[in-house]
């Protein structure tokens, strides 16, 4: 894994779209984020990772203007996040659904359309987009967890913004719904800056181009995910035949796990296995470099 | 008027939505307050003793109107716990507007109880052969109407502050449970005070006290949104 911190996404020398400088923020005067600095310019998905309490939600709430910075600045397109005009540049999706009690699905979206200054036609459009039109007359409280998440996420498509702050948007969703929502967010990221927090490291590697890893309120790593390398490179070998010839201590389910220096050692290992009479059915990488960010 | 974000054509304002939601959230309180006030009004109208209606009817209405305004504080407490308030702030709604929309909702809800009881009470009073005396008129204009709004808004404002300054609680220990009790305080205090002084100063005291309580509400509104961090509006979830 790369230990280098690159506090700037490699955009083409433009004014950073989102810039944090020495940002400290927290609750009731007690800092959770401490001296955070980074800047982003390139439209992309920036995965924000970190263990519980690392400051991910605090960062999102500060950028959304809900928390007042204790020190330092956060700017969107050169304007402080404290300025009301910056609220028109961003969408915020919290880990709570934020749908008012006692409203039907369509009423809830009309409520947020009012707040968002969107039009009634936008409500119909996002219900079609998220495939929740059949639920429009149902009370939000009657929906399943996945349906609730769809309604909650529908808000961020009511109007286009430049910055999307998405706090665990696929948490507690079944794989099918999670994939659909990830696809929608991937579509957004072609033109928009998306900050995306997740505890799912495989999802993070799949969806993100950059990772911002927070540890104890500070930026521990900011890098391209493709540039991150695991401290150890593990591969799993799934034999078609000859499993008995492989060391049982290295067995994990259907795979036999080997720790190598890097991918360049894989051909040599396969030749050795072939020499022992093992017929290999599949080889796959077992480690995820993002796992190291939690250590 | 509460500051609401600009509204797209075809959608109601945030203030209008808040009122409608407050009406739904507090419909039980509103219904009970109206029903009990009407029952009491009917009982008073059929009391044979002279002067009982004129002396009692104007005094009881602020209590029921305050009870009927509970939809406002119920909505605020629910929105805070559901995370709605943090979304609204993220979308640019100022905390002061959040408070103000709920205060307007409480005022509108208490108006519904007040207008209903006044319409039934006064028309019944006139239809049973009585005439509207100056004392009754003064009591309604000098005590009932101003004290209704003072009580309802005081209960709602203190309830909202209780909600944002404390960790969420359920039951009677919650802002929703405490609010009606706080709302009873102004009329009770004023009645006790007014009884202790010369009768000629009665309406000066009731109107003055109502204005005083409304100024307290305005002061709390100004001070709280200046001094209170926005994190106070976050859901505890």
Coordinates of C-alpha atoms in Angstrom, one line a residue:
Chain A
X1 CA 0.0 0.0 0.0
X2 CA 1.2 3.5 -0.7
X3 CA 1.8 5.5 2.4
X4 CA 2.1 8.8 0.5
X5 CA -0.6 11.4 1.1
X6 CA -1.6 13.3 -2.0
X7 CA -3.8 16.1 -0.8
X8 CA -4.9 17.1 -4.3
X9 CA -6.7 15.2 -6.9
X10 CA -4.8 15.4 -10.2
X11 CA -7.0 17.9 -12.0
X12 CA -5.7 20.0 -14.8
X13 CA -4.3 22.9 -12.7
X14 CA -7.7 24.6 -12.2
X15 CA -9.1 26.3 -9.1
X16 CA -10.1 23.4 -6.7
X17 CA -13.8 22.8 -6.7
X18 CA -13.8 21.6 -3.1
X19 CA -11.0 22.7 -0.8
X20 CA -10.5 22.1 2.9
X21 CA -7.6 23.9 4.6
X22 CA -6.8 23.0 8.2
X23 CA -10.4 22.1 8.8
X24 CA -11.3 21.1 12.3
X25 CA -14.9 20.4 13.2
X26 CA -17.0 18.6 15.7
X27 CA -19.8 18.7 18.2
X28 CA -20.4 21.1 21.1
X29 CA -16.9 22.6 20.7
X30 CA -15.2 19.2 20.8
X31 CA -13.3 18.4 17.6
X32 CA -13.8 15.2 15.7
X33 CA -12.1 16.2 12.5
X34 CA -8.7 17.7 13.1
X35 CA -6.6 19.8 10.7
X36 CA -8.0 18.2 7.6
X37 CA -6.6 19.5 4.3
X38 CA -7.4 18.3 0.8
X39 CA -8.7 19.7 -2.5
X40 CA -10.7 18.1 -5.3
X41 CA -11.3 19.2 -8.8
X42 CA -11.9 16.2 -11.0
X43 CA -15.4 14.9 -11.4
X44 CA -15.2 11.5 -9.9
X45 CA -16.2 9.3 -6.9
X46 CA -14.0 9.9 -3.9
X47 CA -14.6 7.1 -1.4
X48 CA -14.3 8.3 2.2
X49 CA -13.2 5.4 4.4
X50 CA -12.4 5.0 8.0
X51 CA -13.4 3.1 11.1
X52 CA -16.4 4.2 13.2
X53 CA -15.6 7.5 14.8
X54 CA -12.9 8.5 12.3
X55 CA -14.9 11.6 11.3
X56 CA -16.6 10.6 8.0
X57 CA -20.1 11.8 8.9
X58 CA -18.6 14.9 10.6
X59 CA -16.8 15.8 7.4
X60 CA -20.0 15.4 5.4
X61 CA -22.0 17.4 7.8
X62 CA -19.5 20.2 7.9
X63 CA -19.3 20.4 4.1
X64 CA -23.1 20.4 4.0
X65 CA -23.1 23.4 6.3
X66 CA -24.8 21.6 9.2
X67 CA -21.8 21.8 11.5
X68 CA -19.8 25.0 11.9
X69 CA -16.0 24.6 11.4
X70 CA -14.1 25.1 14.7
X71 CA -11.0 26.0 12.8
X72 CA -9.9 26.3 9.2
X73 CA -12.0 26.6 6.1
X74 CA -13.9 24.5 3.7
X75 CA -14.7 26.1 0.3
X76 CA -16.9 25.0 -2.6
X77 CA -16.0 26.7 -5.9
X78 CA -14.1 29.3 -3.8
X79 CA -17.0 30.1 -1.4
X80 CA -17.1 29.1 2.2
X81 CA -19.5 26.3 3.1
X82 CA -20.9 28.7 5.7
X83 CA -22.3 30.9 3.0
X84 CA -26.0 30.1 2.2
X85 CA -25.3 30.3 -1.6
X86 CA -23.1 27.2 -1.4
X87 CA -26.1 25.1 -0.4
X88 CA -27.3 25.4 -4.0
X89 CA -24.1 23.6 -5.1
X90 CA -24.5 20.4 -3.2
X91 CA -26.7 17.4 -2.3
X92 CA -26.4 15.7 1.1
X93 CA -27.5 12.2 1.9
X94 CA -27.3 11.4 5.5
X95 CA -27.3 7.9 7.0
X96 CA -30.8 8.7 8.4
X97 CA -33.5 8.8 5.8
X98 CA -34.9 12.2 6.9
X99 CA -38.4 11.5 5.6
X100 CA -41.0 13.3 7.6
X101 CA -43.5 11.3 9.6
X102 CA -47.0 10.6 8.2
X103 CA -46.3 11.3 4.6
X104 CA -46.9 9.2 1.5
X105 CA -44.0 8.6 -0.9
X106 CA -45.1 11.2 -3.4
X107 CA -45.9 13.7 -0.6
X108 CA -42.4 13.2 0.9
X109 CA -40.8 13.9 -2.4
X110 CA -43.0 17.0 -3.0
X111 CA -41.9 18.2 0.4
X112 CA -38.3 18.0 -0.6
X113 CA -39.1 19.4 -4.1
X114 CA -40.4 22.5 -2.3
X115 CA -37.2 22.8 -0.2
X116 CA -35.1 22.1 -3.3
X117 CA -37.0 24.6 -5.5
X118 CA -37.7 21.7 -7.9
X119 CA -40.9 21.4 -9.9
X120 CA -43.8 18.9 -9.6
X121 CA -42.6 17.3 -12.9
X122 CA -39.3 16.6 -11.2
X123 CA -41.1 14.5 -8.6
X124 CA -42.6 12.3 -11.3
X125 CA -39.3 12.0 -13.1
X126 CA -37.3 10.8 -10.0
X127 CA -40.1 8.4 -9.1
X128 CA -39.7 6.8 -12.6
X129 CA -35.9 6.9 -12.3
X130 CA -35.9 5.1 -9.0
X131 CA -38.8 2.8 -10.0
X132 CA -40.9 3.9 -7.0
X133 CA -43.9 5.2 -9.0
X134 CA -46.0 2.2 -7.9
X135 CA -45.3 3.1 -4.3
X136 CA -46.4 6.8 -4.6
X137 CA -49.6 6.4 -2.6
X138 CA -48.0 4.3 0.2
X139 CA -46.9 5.7 3.5
X140 CA -43.2 5.9 3.9
X141 CA -43.4 3.9 7.2
X142 CA -45.1 1.0 5.3
X143 CA -42.1 0.5 3.0
X144 CA -39.3 -2.1 3.3
X145 CA -35.8 -1.0 4.1
X146 CA -34.7 -1.1 0.4
X147 CA -37.8 0.8 -0.7
X148 CA -37.2 3.4 1.9
X149 CA -33.6 3.8 0.7
X150 CA -34.8 4.3 -2.9
X151 CA -37.2 7.1 -1.7
X152 CA -34.5 8.7 0.4
X153 CA -32.0 8.6 -2.5
X154 CA -34.6 9.9 -5.0
X155 CA -34.2 13.3 -3.4
X156 CA -30.7 13.8 -4.8
X157 CA -32.0 13.5 -8.3
X158 CA -34.7 16.2 -7.9
X159 CA -32.2 18.8 -9.1
X160 CA -28.7 18.7 -10.4
X161 CA -25.9 19.8 -8.1
X162 CA -22.2 20.0 -8.5
X163 CA -21.2 18.2 -5.3
X164 CA -22.9 15.0 -3.9
X165 CA -22.2 14.1 -0.2
X166 CA -23.4 10.5 0.2
X167 CA -23.0 9.0 3.6
X168 CA -23.3 5.2 3.3
X169 CA -25.9 5.3 0.5
X170 CA -26.0 1.5 0.1
X171 CA -25.8 0.4 3.8
X172 CA -28.2 -2.4 4.7
X173 CA -29.4 -2.9 1.1
X174 CA -29.7 -6.2 -0.7
X175 CA -27.1 -6.7 -3.4
X176 CA -29.5 -6.1 -6.3
X177 CA -30.8 -2.7 -5.0
X178 CA -27.2 -1.7 -3.9
X179 CA -26.0 -2.4 -7.4
X180 CA -28.8 -0.4 -9.0
X181 CA -28.1 2.6 -6.7
X182 CA -24.3 2.3 -7.3
X183 CA -25.0 2.4 -11.1
X184 CA -27.0 5.6 -10.7
X185 CA -24.2 7.2 -8.6
X186 CA -21.6 6.1 -11.1
X187 CA -23.6 7.9 -13.8
X188 CA -23.6 11.1 -11.7
X189 CA -19.8 10.9 -11.2
X190 CA -19.0 11.4 -14.8
X191 CA -19.8 15.1 -14.5
X192 CA -20.0 15.7 -10.7
X193 CA -17.8 15.4 -7.7
X194 CA -19.2 12.6 -5.4
X195 CA -17.9 12.0 -1.9
X196 CA -19.1 8.5 -0.9
X197 CA -18.6 6.9 2.4
X198 CA -18.8 3.2 2.9
X199 CA -17.8 0.4 5.2
X200 CA -17.8 -2.0 2.3
X201 CA -14.2 -2.2 1.0
X202 CA -15.1 -4.2 -2.1
X203 CA -17.8 -1.7 -3.0
X204 CA -15.3 1.1 -2.4
X205 CA -12.8 -0.5 -4.7
X206 CA -15.4 -1.2 -7.3
X207 CA -17.0 2.3 -7.4
X208 CA -14.3 4.7 -6.4
X209 CA -11.4 6.3 -8.3
X210 CA -9.9 8.0 -5.3
X211 CA -9.9 7.1 -1.6
X212 CA -9.7 9.6 1.3
X213 CA -9.0 7.5 4.4
X214 CA -9.7 9.1 7.7
X215 CA -8.1 8.0 10.9
X216 CA -8.8 9.6 14.3
X217 CA -10.2 12.7 12.6
X218 CA -7.2 13.2 10.2
X219 CA -6.6 12.4 6.6
X220 CA -4.4 9.3 6.7
X221 CA -4.3 8.6 2.9
X222 CA -5.6 10.4 -0.1
X223 CA -4.7 8.5 -3.3
X224 CA -5.9 6.9 -6.5
X225 CA -7.3 3.5 -5.5
X226 CA -5.5 1.9 -8.4
X227 CA -2.2 3.2 -7.0
X228 CA -2.8 1.5 -3.6
X229 CA -0.9 -1.7 -3.1
X230 CA -1.5 -4.1 -0.3
X231 CA 1.3 -4.6 2.3
X232 CA 1.1 -8.3 1.2
X233 CA -0.2 -9.6 -2.1
X234 CA -2.4 -12.7 -1.6
X235 CA -3.8 -14.9 -4.2
X236 CA -6.2 -17.8 -4.0
X237 CA -5.7 -20.9 -6.1
X238 CA -8.8 -23.1 -6.7
X239 CA -7.7 -26.5 -8.0
X240 CA -9.6 -28.6 -10.4
X241 CA -7.7 -31.7 -9.3
X242 CA -4.7 -32.4 -7.0
X243 CA -6.0 -30.5 -3.9
X244 CA -4.5 -33.2 -1.7
X245 CA -1.1 -32.2 -3.0
X246 CA -1.5 -28.6 -1.6
X247 CA -0.8 -27.6 2.1
X248 CA -4.0 -27.9 4.1
X249 CA -2.9 -25.1 6.4
X250 CA -3.3 -22.6 3.5
X251 CA -6.9 -23.7 2.7
X252 CA -9.7 -21.1 2.9
X253 CA -12.9 -22.6 1.6
X254 CA -12.4 -23.6 -2.0
X255 CA -9.1 -21.7 -2.3
X256 CA -5.5 -22.3 -1.2
X257 CA -4.0 -18.9 -0.3
X258 CA -0.5 -17.9 -1.1
X259 CA 1.2 -14.6 0.0
X260 CA 3.5 -13.3 -2.7
X261 CA 5.7 -10.2 -3.2
X262 CA 3.6 -9.1 -6.1
X263 CA 1.6 -10.2 -9.2
X264 CA 4.9 -10.8 -11.1
X265 CA 5.3 -14.0 -8.9
X266 CA 2.0 -15.6 -10.0
X267 CA 3.4 -17.3 -13.2
X268 CA 6.2 -18.8 -11.2
X269 CA 3.8 -20.2 -8.6
X270 CA 1.5 -21.7 -11.3
X271 CA 4.5 -23.4 -12.9
X272 CA 5.4 -24.9 -9.5
X273 CA 1.9 -26.1 -8.9
X274 CA 1.7 -27.6 -12.4
X275 CA 5.0 -29.4 -11.7
X276 CA 3.4 -31.0 -8.6
X277 CA 0.5 -32.3 -10.7
X278 CA -2.1 -29.8 -9.6
X279 CA -4.6 -28.7 -12.3
X280 CA -5.6 -25.1 -11.5
X281 CA -9.2 -24.1 -12.2
X282 CA -9.1 -20.5 -11.0
X283 CA -6.7 -17.9 -9.6
X284 CA -7.9 -14.7 -7.9
X285 CA -6.6 -11.9 -5.8
X286 CA -7.7 -12.4 -2.2
X287 CA -6.6 -9.2 -0.5
X288 CA -8.0 -5.7 -0.9
X289 CA -5.5 -2.9 -0.5
X290 CA -8.2 -0.8 1.2
X291 CA -8.2 -3.2 4.1
X292 CA -4.8 -1.9 5.1
X293 CA -6.4 1.6 5.6
X294 CA -8.3 0.2 8.6
X295 CA -5.3 -1.2 10.3
Chain B
X1 CA -43.5 35.6 8.0
X2 CA -41.1 32.7 8.0
X3 CA -38.4 32.7 5.5
X4 CA -38.9 29.8 3.2
X5 CA -36.8 29.0 0.3
X6 CA -38.2 30.1 -3.0
X7 CA -40.9 27.8 -4.2
X8 CA -41.3 26.3 -7.6
X9 CA -44.6 26.9 -9.3
X10 CA -47.3 24.4 -8.4
X11 CA -45.9 23.5 -5.0
X12 CA -47.0 24.9 -1.7
X13 CA -44.6 26.9 0.5
X14 CA -42.6 25.3 3.3
X15 CA -44.8 27.3 5.8
X16 CA -48.0 25.9 4.2
X17 CA -46.6 22.4 4.2
X18 CA -45.6 22.8 7.9
X19 CA -49.1 23.9 8.8
X20 CA -50.7 21.0 6.9
X21 CA -48.3 18.5 8.6
X22 CA -48.9 20.1 12.0
X23 CA -52.6 19.7 11.5
X24 CA -52.2 16.0 10.7
X25 CA -49.7 15.4 13.5
X26 CA -51.8 17.2 16.2
X27 CA -55.2 16.2 15.0
X28 CA -56.0 14.2 18.1
X29 CA -55.0 17.2 20.4
X30 CA -56.9 19.6 18.1
X31 CA -60.0 17.4 18.1
X32 CA -60.0 16.8 21.8
X33 CA -59.3 20.5 22.7
X34 CA -62.1 21.7 20.4
X35 CA -64.5 19.0 21.6
X36 CA -63.9 19.6 25.3
X37 CA -64.1 23.4 24.9
X38 CA -67.4 23.0 23.1
X39 CA -68.8 20.7 25.8
X40 CA -67.7 23.1 28.5
X41 CA -69.2 26.0 26.5
X42 CA -72.5 24.2 26.2
X43 CA -72.5 23.4 30.0
X44 CA -71.9 27.1 30.8
X45 CA -74.6 28.2 28.4
X46 CA -77.1 26.0 30.2
X47 CA -76.1 27.1 33.7
X48 CA -79.0 28.9 35.3
X49 CA -76.8 31.1 37.5
X50 CA -76.5 34.6 36.0
X51 CA -73.0 35.8 35.0
X52 CA -71.4 32.3 35.1
X53 CA -70.9 32.1 31.3
X54 CA -69.6 35.7 31.0
X55 CA -67.2 35.2 33.9
X56 CA -65.9 31.7 33.0
X57 CA -66.1 31.3 29.2
X58 CA -63.3 33.8 28.3
X59 CA -61.0 32.4 31.0
X60 CA -61.0 28.7 29.9
X61 CA -60.4 29.2 26.2
X62 CA -56.6 29.9 26.2
X63 CA -56.0 26.6 28.0
X64 CA -57.9 24.6 25.3
X65 CA -56.4 26.6 22.5
X66 CA -52.9 25.9 23.8
X67 CA -53.7 22.2 24.0
X68 CA -55.0 22.4 20.4
X69 CA -51.7 23.9 19.2
X70 CA -49.6 20.8 20.2
X71 CA -49.4 19.7 16.6
X72 CA -46.6 22.3 16.1
X73 CA -44.3 20.9 18.8
X74 CA -45.1 17.3 18.0
X75 CA -44.0 18.0 14.4
X76 CA -40.8 19.7 15.5
X77 CA -39.8 16.9 17.9
X78 CA -40.6 14.2 15.3
X79 CA -38.7 16.0 12.5
X80 CA -35.6 16.4 14.8
X81 CA -35.6 12.7 15.7
X82 CA -36.2 11.6 12.1
X83 CA -33.3 13.7 10.8
X84 CA -35.6 16.0 8.8
X85 CA -34.2 19.2 10.4
X86 CA -30.6 18.3 9.4
X87 CA -31.7 17.9 5.8
X88 CA -33.6 21.2 5.8
X89 CA -30.5 23.0 7.2
X90 CA -28.3 21.3 4.5
X91 CA -30.7 22.6 1.9
X92 CA -30.3 26.1 3.2
X93 CA -33.3 26.6 5.5
X94 CA -32.2 28.7 8.4
X95 CA -32.8 27.4 12.0
X96 CA -34.8 30.6 12.7
X97 CA -37.1 29.7 9.8
X98 CA -37.6 26.2 11.3
X99 CA -38.7 27.7 14.6
X100 CA -40.8 30.3 13.0
X101 CA -42.7 27.9 10.7
X102 CA -43.6 25.8 13.8
X103 CA -44.6 28.9 15.7
X104 CA -46.9 30.0 12.9
X105 CA -48.4 26.5 12.7
X106 CA -49.0 26.6 16.5
X107 CA -50.7 30.0 16.2
X108 CA -52.9 28.8 13.3
X109 CA -53.9 25.6 15.2
X110 CA -54.8 27.5 18.4
X111 CA -56.8 29.9 16.2
X112 CA -58.9 27.0 15.0
X113 CA -59.9 26.0 18.5
X114 CA -60.4 29.7 19.5
X115 CA -62.6 30.6 16.5
X116 CA -64.6 27.4 16.8
X117 CA -65.3 27.9 20.6
X118 CA -66.0 31.6 20.2
X119 CA -68.4 31.1 17.3
X120 CA -70.4 28.4 19.2
X121 CA -70.1 30.1 22.5
X122 CA -71.1 33.6 21.5
X123 CA -73.8 32.6 19.1
X124 CA -75.3 30.3 21.7
X125 CA -75.1 33.1 24.3
X126 CA -76.9 35.5 22.0
X127 CA -79.5 32.9 20.9
X128 CA -80.4 32.1 24.5
X129 CA -81.5 35.7 24.9
X130 CA -78.4 37.3 26.4
X131 CA -76.7 40.5 25.1
X132 CA -73.0 41.0 24.6
X133 CA -71.9 43.1 27.6
X134 CA -68.9 45.4 27.6
X135 CA -67.3 43.2 30.3
X136 CA -67.6 40.0 28.2
X137 CA -66.3 41.9 25.1
X138 CA -63.4 43.3 27.1
X139 CA -62.6 39.9 28.6
X140 CA -62.4 38.3 25.2
X141 CA -60.4 41.1 23.5
X142 CA -58.3 41.9 26.6
X143 CA -57.6 38.4 27.9
X144 CA -58.8 35.5 25.8
X145 CA -57.4 36.4 22.4
X146 CA -54.0 37.8 23.4
X147 CA -53.5 35.1 26.1
X148 CA -54.3 32.3 23.6
X149 CA -51.5 33.3 21.4
X150 CA -49.1 34.1 24.3
X151 CA -49.7 30.7 25.8
X152 CA -49.6 28.7 22.6
X153 CA -46.5 30.3 21.3
X154 CA -44.7 30.3 24.8
X155 CA -45.5 26.5 25.1
X156 CA -44.3 25.8 21.6
X157 CA -41.1 27.9 21.8
X158 CA -40.0 26.5 25.1
X159 CA -40.9 23.0 23.9
X160 CA -38.8 23.4 20.8
X161 CA -35.8 24.7 22.9
X162 CA -36.3 21.9 25.4
X163 CA -36.2 19.5 22.4
X164 CA -33.0 20.8 20.8
X165 CA -31.2 21.4 24.1
X166 CA -31.8 17.9 25.5
X167 CA -31.3 14.3 24.4
X168 CA -34.5 12.8 22.9
X169 CA -36.9 11.5 25.5
X170 CA -40.2 9.7 25.1
X171 CA -43.4 10.0 27.0
X172 CA -44.5 12.8 29.4
X173 CA -40.8 13.6 30.1
X174 CA -40.5 14.7 26.5
X175 CA -41.0 18.2 25.1
X176 CA -44.4 17.1 23.9
X177 CA -45.4 16.0 27.4
X178 CA -44.0 19.1 29.1
X179 CA -45.2 21.7 26.6
X180 CA -48.9 21.8 27.6
X181 CA -47.8 22.4 31.2
X182 CA -45.6 25.2 30.2
X183 CA -48.4 26.7 28.2
X184 CA -50.7 26.7 31.2
X185 CA -48.2 28.9 33.1
X186 CA -48.9 32.3 31.4
X187 CA -52.7 32.4 31.9
X188 CA -52.4 31.0 35.4
X189 CA -49.8 33.5 36.4
X190 CA -51.8 36.4 34.9
X191 CA -55.0 35.3 36.5
X192 CA -53.4 35.1 40.0
X193 CA -51.7 38.5 39.4
X194 CA -54.8 40.2 38.1
X195 CA -56.9 38.9 41.1
X196 CA -54.4 40.5 43.5
X197 CA -54.7 44.0 42.1
X198 CA -57.4 46.6 41.6
X199 CA -60.1 45.5 39.1
X200 CA -59.5 48.6 37.0
X201 CA -56.0 47.4 36.2
X202 CA -57.2 43.9 35.2
X203 CA -57.1 44.4 31.4
X204 CA -53.9 46.4 31.6
X205 CA -52.3 43.4 33.3
X206 CA -53.7 40.7 31.0
X207 CA -52.8 42.6 27.8
X208 CA -49.4 43.7 29.2
X209 CA -48.6 40.1 30.3
X210 CA -49.6 38.7 26.9
X211 CA -47.4 41.1 25.2
X212 CA -44.6 40.3 27.7
X213 CA -44.9 36.6 27.0
X214 CA -44.9 37.2 23.2
X215 CA -41.7 39.4 23.7
X216 CA -40.1 36.5 25.6
X217 CA -40.9 34.2 22.7
X218 CA -39.4 36.7 20.2
X219 CA -36.3 37.1 22.5
X220 CA -35.8 33.4 22.8
X221 CA -36.2 33.0 19.0
X222 CA -33.5 35.7 18.4
X223 CA -31.1 34.6 21.1
X224 CA -31.4 30.9 20.5
X225 CA -30.7 31.0 16.8
X226 CA -27.7 33.3 17.4
X227 CA -26.1 31.4 20.2
X228 CA -27.1 27.8 19.5
X229 CA -24.9 25.6 17.3
X230 CA -26.6 24.0 14.3
X231 CA -25.6 20.6 15.6
X232 CA -28.4 21.0 18.1
X233 CA -30.8 20.2 15.3
X234 CA -29.2 16.9 14.4
X235 CA -31.0 13.6 14.9
X236 CA -29.6 11.4 17.7
X237 CA -29.9 8.4 15.4

